[in-house]
């Protein structure tokens, strides 16, 4: 079974070939054009996808050393994401599917992020808890079995990725903010300043990051670098506040569900400070992290999940983009 995965939900144009659970190629083009605007411009993202899709898919097919006619199904992200960006990928997928005479199936981007952990550990066993932390989502999931998921908690306001991106903007760093904050926090003192951790009550599994961002905004208004406290220390302290909050909520979710395994997914899961703190604090369960290349948006996770979904395939081309698609 050979699956072509296509991902265009935001600012990554990506294609991948998966053959029976094995990723043969994984091509991602990150649209750097958005960094000069300090965030993703939806219209620009759609146009870039349109410009790049053919090239990226051709490269994914070439890298995998298969013939395009060997592809059995196409899996494409249909949400959540930017409407125009999703539509470019879906239209391309449908056109190619009709041309090749093969089915095209819609994939939920969030579900695919969770399943990127099976690429890290094909023997991953259900049930497990997943911390899903991306630019638009911060959620804790109880994954009971395939297509049987229960939402334990999510953010009431900003996502963790947004906290990184907005924080980076306040620090004068570029977009996307997560990798920039991680880079500039290196060598800084994470205890130099205490930013609030919004834990929302003893047992809460919900998140809130908007207060943290406001507190940084006020702090930076009066901040001047000195010999005692450098900007790097403040960046490290800000990153620590996000990471501490995430780790505390993961601990609570593990305690509540009594699972033996915990995984993380989404762009923020690439953060090394988060990975280290989870490792140091969570000893009672097996922790699994996807490879960094599978944390950020990619099509390998789309192709992999598409292959799993194809076994229950019952519709063909009868789907569209759903920008606010939920995972249930
Ligand atoms: O999953 P993703 O690539 O796209 C969405 O589905 O949203 O996540 C993007 C988010 C951005 O907010 C970005 O700043 C954040 O993930 N991110 C990171 C790191 N790499 C990406 N945040 C913290 N540390 C990183 N190393
Ligand atoms: Zn994503």
GROMACS .gro file of C-alpha atoms and ligand atoms in nm:
model
  355
    1UNK     CA    1   0.000   0.000   0.000
    2UNK     CA    2   0.163   0.328  -0.111
    3UNK     CA    3   0.019   0.657   0.016
    4UNK     CA    4   0.100   1.011  -0.090
    5UNK     CA    5   0.044   1.260   0.195
    6UNK     CA    6  -0.013   1.630   0.128
    7UNK     CA    7  -0.007   1.900   0.399
    8UNK     CA    8  -0.088   2.269   0.339
    9UNK     CA    9  -0.285   2.375   0.651
   10UNK     CA   10  -0.065   2.675   0.738
   11UNK     CA   11   0.276   2.790   0.616
   12UNK     CA   12   0.448   2.458   0.542
   13UNK     CA   13   0.405   2.303   0.196
   14UNK     CA   14   0.475   1.935   0.245
   15UNK     CA   15   0.450   1.599   0.069
   16UNK     CA   16   0.551   1.251   0.174
   17UNK     CA   17   0.536   0.892   0.050
   18UNK     CA   18   0.453   0.617   0.298
   19UNK     CA   19   0.475   0.248   0.207
   20UNK     CA   20   0.307   0.013   0.457
   21UNK     CA   21   0.394   0.226   0.759
   22UNK     CA   22   0.744   0.314   0.637
   23UNK     CA   23   0.821   0.672   0.535
   24UNK     CA   24   1.009   0.666   0.202
   25UNK     CA   25   1.031   1.043   0.158
   26UNK     CA   26   0.941   1.356   0.353
   27UNK     CA   27   0.971   1.693   0.181
   28UNK     CA   28   0.883   2.015   0.368
   29UNK     CA   29   0.917   2.370   0.244
   30UNK     CA   30   0.872   2.630   0.518
   31UNK     CA   31   0.750   2.960   0.379
   32UNK     CA   32   1.014   3.201   0.512
   33UNK     CA   33   0.834   3.490   0.342
   34UNK     CA   34   0.607   3.530   0.650
   35UNK     CA   35   0.890   3.616   0.889
   36UNK     CA   36   0.907   3.972   0.751
   37UNK     CA   37   0.538   4.020   0.849
   38UNK     CA   38   0.586   3.878   1.203
   39UNK     CA   39   0.323   3.608   1.143
   40UNK     CA   40   0.148   3.405   0.874
   41UNK     CA   41  -0.037   3.608   0.608
   42UNK     CA   42  -0.318   3.375   0.486
   43UNK     CA   43  -0.336   3.506   0.129
   44UNK     CA   44   0.042   3.483   0.088
   45UNK     CA   45   0.041   3.129   0.233
   46UNK     CA   46  -0.219   3.008  -0.023
   47UNK     CA   47  -0.028   3.160  -0.315
   48UNK     CA   48   0.299   3.004  -0.196
   49UNK     CA   49   0.133   2.660  -0.165
   50UNK     CA   50  -0.001   2.695  -0.517
   51UNK     CA   51   0.347   2.788  -0.645
   52UNK     CA   52   0.527   2.508  -0.460
   53UNK     CA   53   0.293   2.209  -0.449
   54UNK     CA   54   0.382   2.056  -0.784
   55UNK     CA   55   0.757   2.083  -0.717
   56UNK     CA   56   0.731   1.944  -0.363
   57UNK     CA   57   0.517   1.646  -0.470
   58UNK     CA   58   0.748   1.571  -0.763
   59UNK     CA   59   1.044   1.574  -0.524
   60UNK     CA   60   0.867   1.349  -0.270
   61UNK     CA   61   0.793   1.094  -0.546
   62UNK     CA   62   1.150   1.115  -0.681
   63UNK     CA   63   1.313   1.084  -0.335
   64UNK     CA   64   1.105   0.774  -0.258
   65UNK     CA   65   1.222   0.606  -0.581
   66UNK     CA   66   0.868   0.494  -0.667
   67UNK     CA   67   0.678   0.569  -0.986
   68UNK     CA   68   0.385   0.810  -0.948
   69UNK     CA   69   0.160   0.534  -1.091
   70UNK     CA   70   0.249   0.312  -0.791
   71UNK     CA   71   0.057   0.541  -0.553
   72UNK     CA   72  -0.261   0.370  -0.424
   73UNK     CA   73  -0.421   0.654  -0.226
   74UNK     CA   74  -0.376   1.023  -0.155
   75UNK     CA   75  -0.424   1.158   0.197
   76UNK     CA   76  -0.462   1.533   0.238
   77UNK     CA   77  -0.516   1.762   0.538
   78UNK     CA   78  -0.870   1.906   0.538
   79UNK     CA   79  -0.849   2.094   0.869
   80UNK     CA   80  -0.803   2.262   1.102
   81UNK     CA   81  -0.608   2.538   0.933
   82UNK     CA   82  -0.631   2.841   0.707
   83UNK     CA   83  -0.920   2.809   0.464
   84UNK     CA   84  -0.738   2.913   0.144
   85UNK     CA   85  -0.425   2.719   0.238
   86UNK     CA   86  -0.625   2.400   0.298
   87UNK     CA   87  -0.814   2.447  -0.029
   88UNK     CA   88  -0.496   2.462  -0.238
   89UNK     CA   89  -0.382   2.125  -0.102
   90UNK     CA   90  -0.726   1.966  -0.130
   91UNK     CA   91  -0.782   2.088  -0.489
   92UNK     CA   92  -0.440   1.962  -0.593
   93UNK     CA   93  -0.500   1.626  -0.423
   94UNK     CA   94  -0.841   1.581  -0.587
   95UNK     CA   95  -0.708   1.673  -0.932
   96UNK     CA   96  -0.419   1.429  -0.898
   97UNK     CA   97  -0.650   1.160  -0.757
   98UNK     CA   98  -0.887   1.190  -1.052
   99UNK     CA   99  -0.593   1.186  -1.294
  100UNK     CA  100  -0.448   0.872  -1.139
  101UNK     CA  101  -0.789   0.713  -1.074
  102UNK     CA  102  -0.723   0.660  -0.703
  103UNK     CA  103  -0.911   0.760  -0.384
  104UNK     CA  104  -0.838   1.083  -0.197
  105UNK     CA  105  -0.908   1.089   0.175
  106UNK     CA  106  -0.931   1.380   0.421
  107UNK     CA  107  -0.708   1.382   0.727
  108UNK     CA  108  -0.748   1.578   1.051
  109UNK     CA  109  -0.421   1.764   1.111
  110UNK     CA  110  -0.445   1.728   1.492
  111UNK     CA  111  -0.499   1.354   1.475
  112UNK     CA  112  -0.201   1.327   1.240
  113UNK     CA  113   0.020   1.516   1.491
  114UNK     CA  114  -0.076   1.260   1.758
  115UNK     CA  115  -0.002   0.972   1.522
  116UNK     CA  116   0.344   1.108   1.439
  117UNK     CA  117   0.442   0.929   1.760
  118UNK     CA  118   0.390   0.594   1.587
  119UNK     CA  119   0.669   0.699   1.352
  120UNK     CA  120   0.894   0.734   1.659
  121UNK     CA  121   0.776   0.407   1.814
  122UNK     CA  122   0.578   0.170   1.589
  123UNK     CA  123   0.515  -0.046   1.897
  124UNK     CA  124   0.342   0.236   2.087
  125UNK     CA  125   0.059   0.080   2.289
  126UNK     CA  126  -0.287   0.220   2.371
  127UNK     CA  127  -0.404   0.375   2.591
  128UNK     CA  128  -0.179   0.679   2.626
  129UNK     CA  129  -0.194   1.047   2.711
  130UNK     CA  130  -0.091   1.300   2.447
  131UNK     CA  131   0.011   1.660   2.506
  132UNK     CA  132  -0.068   1.829   2.174
  133UNK     CA  133   0.106   2.166   2.159
  134UNK     CA  134   0.108   2.360   1.834
  135UNK     CA  135   0.064   2.715   1.709
  136UNK     CA  136  -0.314   2.702   1.734
  137UNK     CA  137  -0.382   2.427   1.989
  138UNK     CA  138  -0.285   2.322   2.339
  139UNK     CA  139  -0.474   2.011   2.437
  140UNK     CA  140  -0.439   1.704   2.655
  141UNK     CA  141  -0.586   1.388   2.504
  142UNK     CA  142  -0.661   1.047   2.644
  143UNK     CA  143  -0.606   0.817   2.345
  144UNK     CA  144  -0.793   0.501   2.432
  145UNK     CA  145  -0.761   0.323   2.095
  146UNK     CA  146  -0.764   0.406   1.724
  147UNK     CA  147  -1.041   0.666   1.665
  148UNK     CA  148  -1.145   0.656   2.031
  149UNK     CA  149  -1.021   0.979   2.189
  150UNK     CA  150  -1.125   1.180   2.493
  151UNK     CA  151  -1.030   1.545   2.541
  152UNK     CA  152  -0.901   1.592   2.899
  153UNK     CA  153  -0.839   1.966   2.878
  154UNK     CA  154  -0.737   2.248   2.648
  155UNK     CA  155  -0.642   2.613   2.655
  156UNK     CA  156  -0.901   2.875   2.741
  157UNK     CA  157  -0.717   3.145   2.546
  158UNK     CA  158  -0.374   3.138   2.374
  159UNK     CA  159  -0.205   2.817   2.263
  160UNK     CA  160   0.146   2.740   2.393
  161UNK     CA  161   0.287   2.804   2.044
  162UNK     CA  162   0.113   3.142   2.042
  163UNK     CA  163   0.269   3.221   2.381
  164UNK     CA  164   0.609   3.151   2.222
  165UNK     CA  165   0.527   3.349   1.906
  166UNK     CA  166   0.381   3.652   2.088
  167UNK     CA  167   0.659   3.645   2.348
  168UNK     CA  168   0.920   3.643   2.071
  169UNK     CA  169   0.755   3.949   1.918
  170UNK     CA  170   0.779   4.135   2.250
  171UNK     CA  171   1.148   4.037   2.275
  172UNK     CA  172   1.205   4.166   1.919
  173UNK     CA  173   1.277   3.816   1.785
  174UNK     CA  174   1.149   3.688   1.452
  175UNK     CA  175   0.867   3.448   1.352
  176UNK     CA  176   0.819   3.162   1.428
  177UNK     CA  177   0.896   3.251   1.787
  178UNK     CA  178   0.938   2.907   1.944
  179UNK     CA  179   1.273   2.814   1.788
  180UNK     CA  180   1.397   3.174   1.836
  181UNK     CA  181   1.311   3.176   2.207
  182UNK     CA  182   1.473   2.836   2.248
  183UNK     CA  183   1.789   2.962   2.076
  184UNK     CA  184   1.816   3.289   2.271
  185UNK     CA  185   1.729   3.125   2.605
  186UNK     CA  186   2.037   2.905   2.579
  187UNK     CA  187   2.283   2.992   2.858
  188UNK     CA  188   2.030   3.226   3.025
  189UNK     CA  189   1.919   3.192   3.388
  190UNK     CA  190   1.562   3.050   3.389
  191UNK     CA  191   1.518   3.163   3.752
  192UNK     CA  192   1.616   3.527   3.694
  193UNK     CA  193   1.254   3.645   3.699
  194UNK     CA  194   0.941   3.459   3.811
  195UNK     CA  195   0.662   3.482   3.552
  196UNK     CA  196   0.316   3.361   3.660
  197UNK     CA  197   0.220   3.000   3.592
  198UNK     CA  198  -0.154   2.982   3.537
  199UNK     CA  199  -0.249   2.644   3.685
  200UNK     CA  200  -0.625   2.719   3.725
  201UNK     CA  201  -0.700   2.520   4.041
  202UNK     CA  202  -0.557   2.202   4.190
  203UNK     CA  203  -0.700   1.942   3.952
  204UNK     CA  204  -0.758   2.149   3.639
  205UNK     CA  205  -0.630   2.011   3.309
  206UNK     CA  206  -0.705   2.335   3.126
  207UNK     CA  207  -0.445   2.591   3.023
  208UNK     CA  208  -0.426   2.970   3.004
  209UNK     CA  209  -0.132   3.162   2.859
  210UNK     CA  210  -0.275   3.509   2.796
  211UNK     CA  211  -0.185   3.636   3.147
  212UNK     CA  212   0.175   3.525   3.103
  213UNK     CA  213   0.206   3.721   2.779
  214UNK     CA  214   0.057   4.035   2.942
  215UNK     CA  215   0.293   4.001   3.235
  216UNK     CA  216   0.590   3.985   2.994
  217UNK     CA  217   0.462   4.291   2.810
  218UNK     CA  218   0.453   4.499   3.132
  219UNK     CA  219   0.786   4.363   3.252
  220UNK     CA  220   0.964   4.449   2.927
  221UNK     CA  221   0.826   4.808   2.937
  222UNK     CA  222   1.062   4.885   3.225
  223UNK     CA  223   1.338   4.636   3.159
  224UNK     CA  224   1.696   4.749   3.109
  225UNK     CA  225   1.982   4.504   3.064
  226UNK     CA  226   2.244   4.518   3.339
  227UNK     CA  227   2.546   4.317   3.449
  228UNK     CA  228   2.316   4.133   3.690
  229UNK     CA  229   2.031   4.053   3.456
  230UNK     CA  230   2.052   4.008   3.080
  231UNK     CA  231   1.776   3.984   2.820
  232UNK     CA  232   1.881   3.621   2.769
  233UNK     CA  233   1.788   3.553   3.136
  234UNK     CA  234   1.439   3.696   3.082
  235UNK     CA  235   1.390   3.490   2.767
  236UNK     CA  236   1.496   3.177   2.957
  237UNK     CA  237   1.261   3.267   3.247
  238UNK     CA  238   0.969   3.318   3.007
  239UNK     CA  239   1.035   2.984   2.834
  240UNK     CA  240   1.057   2.817   3.175
  241UNK     CA  241   0.714   2.949   3.277
  242UNK     CA  242   0.553   2.794   2.964
  243UNK     CA  243   0.739   2.465   3.008
  244UNK     CA  244   0.663   2.438   3.384
  245UNK     CA  245   0.291   2.485   3.313
  246UNK     CA  246   0.286   2.218   3.042
  247UNK     CA  247   0.479   1.966   3.252
  248UNK     CA  248   0.255   2.017   3.557
  249UNK     CA  249  -0.057   1.954   3.345
  250UNK     CA  250   0.096   1.643   3.188
  251UNK     CA  251   0.173   1.507   3.539
  252UNK     CA  252  -0.186   1.569   3.644
  253UNK     CA  253  -0.323   1.396   3.332
  254UNK     CA  254  -0.104   1.090   3.390
  255UNK     CA  255  -0.216   1.076   3.754
  256UNK     CA  256  -0.581   1.106   3.655
  257UNK     CA  257  -0.583   0.850   3.373
  258UNK     CA  258  -0.332   0.601   3.523
  259UNK     CA  259  -0.180   0.536   3.179
  260UNK     CA  260   0.164   0.379   3.132
  261UNK     CA  261   0.264   0.589   2.831
  262UNK     CA  262   0.273   0.958   2.749
  263UNK     CA  263   0.353   1.118   2.413
  264UNK     CA  264   0.392   1.476   2.296
  265UNK     CA  265   0.309   1.623   1.956
  266UNK     CA  266   0.298   1.949   1.758
  267UNK     CA  267   0.554   2.220   1.689
  268UNK     CA  268   0.619   2.308   2.056
  269UNK     CA  269   0.706   1.941   2.119
  270UNK     CA  270   1.034   2.018   1.937
  271UNK     CA  271   1.140   2.232   2.235
  272UNK     CA  272   1.440   2.074   2.412
  273UNK     CA  273   1.371   2.248   2.744
  274UNK     CA  274   1.022   2.090   2.745
  275UNK     CA  275   1.163   1.748   2.655
  276UNK     CA  276   1.426   1.765   2.930
  277UNK     CA  277   1.187   1.886   3.199
  278UNK     CA  278   0.938   1.611   3.111
  279UNK     CA  279   1.216   1.353   3.133
  280UNK     CA  280   1.332   1.488   3.471
  281UNK     CA  281   0.985   1.511   3.624
  282UNK     CA  282   0.795   1.218   3.481
  283UNK     CA  283   0.957   0.893   3.580
  284UNK     CA  284   0.650   0.676   3.634
  285UNK     CA  285   0.552   0.626   3.266
  286UNK     CA  286   0.718   0.566   2.931
  287UNK     CA  287   0.772   0.899   2.751
  288UNK     CA  288   0.778   0.911   2.371
  289UNK     CA  289   0.874   1.208   2.157
  290UNK     CA  290   0.848   1.221   1.779
  291UNK     CA  291   1.164   1.298   1.587
  292UNK     CA  292   1.200   1.681   1.564
  293UNK     CA  293   1.124   1.670   1.188
  294UNK     CA  294   0.788   1.507   1.268
  295UNK     CA  295   0.695   1.764   1.539
  296UNK     CA  296   0.663   2.062   1.307
  297UNK     CA  297   0.407   2.046   1.028
  298UNK     CA  298   0.492   1.771   0.780
  299UNK     CA  299   0.318   1.533   0.540
  300UNK     CA  300   0.474   1.211   0.673
  301UNK     CA  301   0.221   1.214   0.957
  302UNK     CA  302  -0.059   1.275   0.704
  303UNK     CA  303   0.051   0.987   0.479
  304UNK     CA  304   0.098   0.753   0.776
  305UNK     CA  305  -0.248   0.824   0.921
  306UNK     CA  306  -0.401   0.819   0.570
  307UNK     CA  307  -0.280   0.465   0.526
  308UNK     CA  308  -0.443   0.360   0.856
  309UNK     CA  309  -0.769   0.536   0.764
  310UNK     CA  310  -0.779   0.389   0.413
  311UNK     CA  311  -0.880   0.054   0.558
  312UNK     CA  312  -1.218   0.208   0.645
  313UNK     CA  313  -1.246   0.419   0.334
  314UNK     CA  314  -1.604   0.487   0.230
  315UNK     CA  315  -1.610   0.823   0.058
  316UNK     CA  316  -1.432   0.949  -0.248
  317UNK     CA  317  -1.377   1.319  -0.324
  318UNK     CA  318  -1.687   1.414  -0.123
  319UNK     CA  319  -1.514   1.635   0.133
  320UNK     CA  320  -1.401   1.993   0.166
  321UNK     CA  321  -1.181   2.217   0.382
  322UNK     CA  322  -1.300   2.262   0.743
  323UNK     CA  323  -1.089   2.545   0.894
  324UNK     CA  324  -1.214   2.485   1.250
  325UNK     CA  325  -1.224   2.104   1.228
  326UNK     CA  326  -1.234   1.941   1.572
  327UNK     CA  327  -1.100   1.607   1.683
  328UNK     CA  328  -1.355   1.386   1.853
  329LIG     O1  329   0.251   2.214   1.474
  329LIG     P1  330   0.305   2.338   1.414
  329LIG     O2  331   0.425   2.327   1.322
  329LIG     O3  332   0.194   2.415   1.335
  329LIG     C1  333   0.061   2.420   1.379
  329LIG     O4  334  -0.012   2.320   1.357
  329LIG     O5  335   0.028   2.523   1.444
  329LIG     O6  336   0.339   2.437   1.535
  329LIG     C2  337   0.389   2.565   1.513
  329LIG     C3  338   0.420   2.627   1.647
  329LIG     C4  339   0.464   2.772   1.639
  329LIG     O7  340   0.392   2.847   1.733
  329LIG     C5  341   0.612   2.766   1.672
  329LIG     O8  342   0.661   2.884   1.734
  329LIG     C6  343   0.616   2.649   1.767
  329LIG     O9  344   0.525   2.555   1.712
  329LIG     N1  345   0.751   2.588   1.775
  329LIG     C7  346   0.824   2.583   1.888
  329LIG     C8  347   0.949   2.524   1.852
  329LIG     N2  348   0.944   2.493   1.719
  329LIG     C9  349   0.821   2.533   1.673
  329LIG     N3  350   0.797   2.625   2.012
  329LIG    C10  351   0.893   2.608   2.106
  329LIG     N4  352   1.014   2.555   2.079
  329LIG    C11  353   1.046   2.511   1.955
  329LIG     N5  354   1.167   2.458   1.931
  330LIG    ZN1  355   0.055   2.143   1.312
   0.00000   0.00000   0.00000
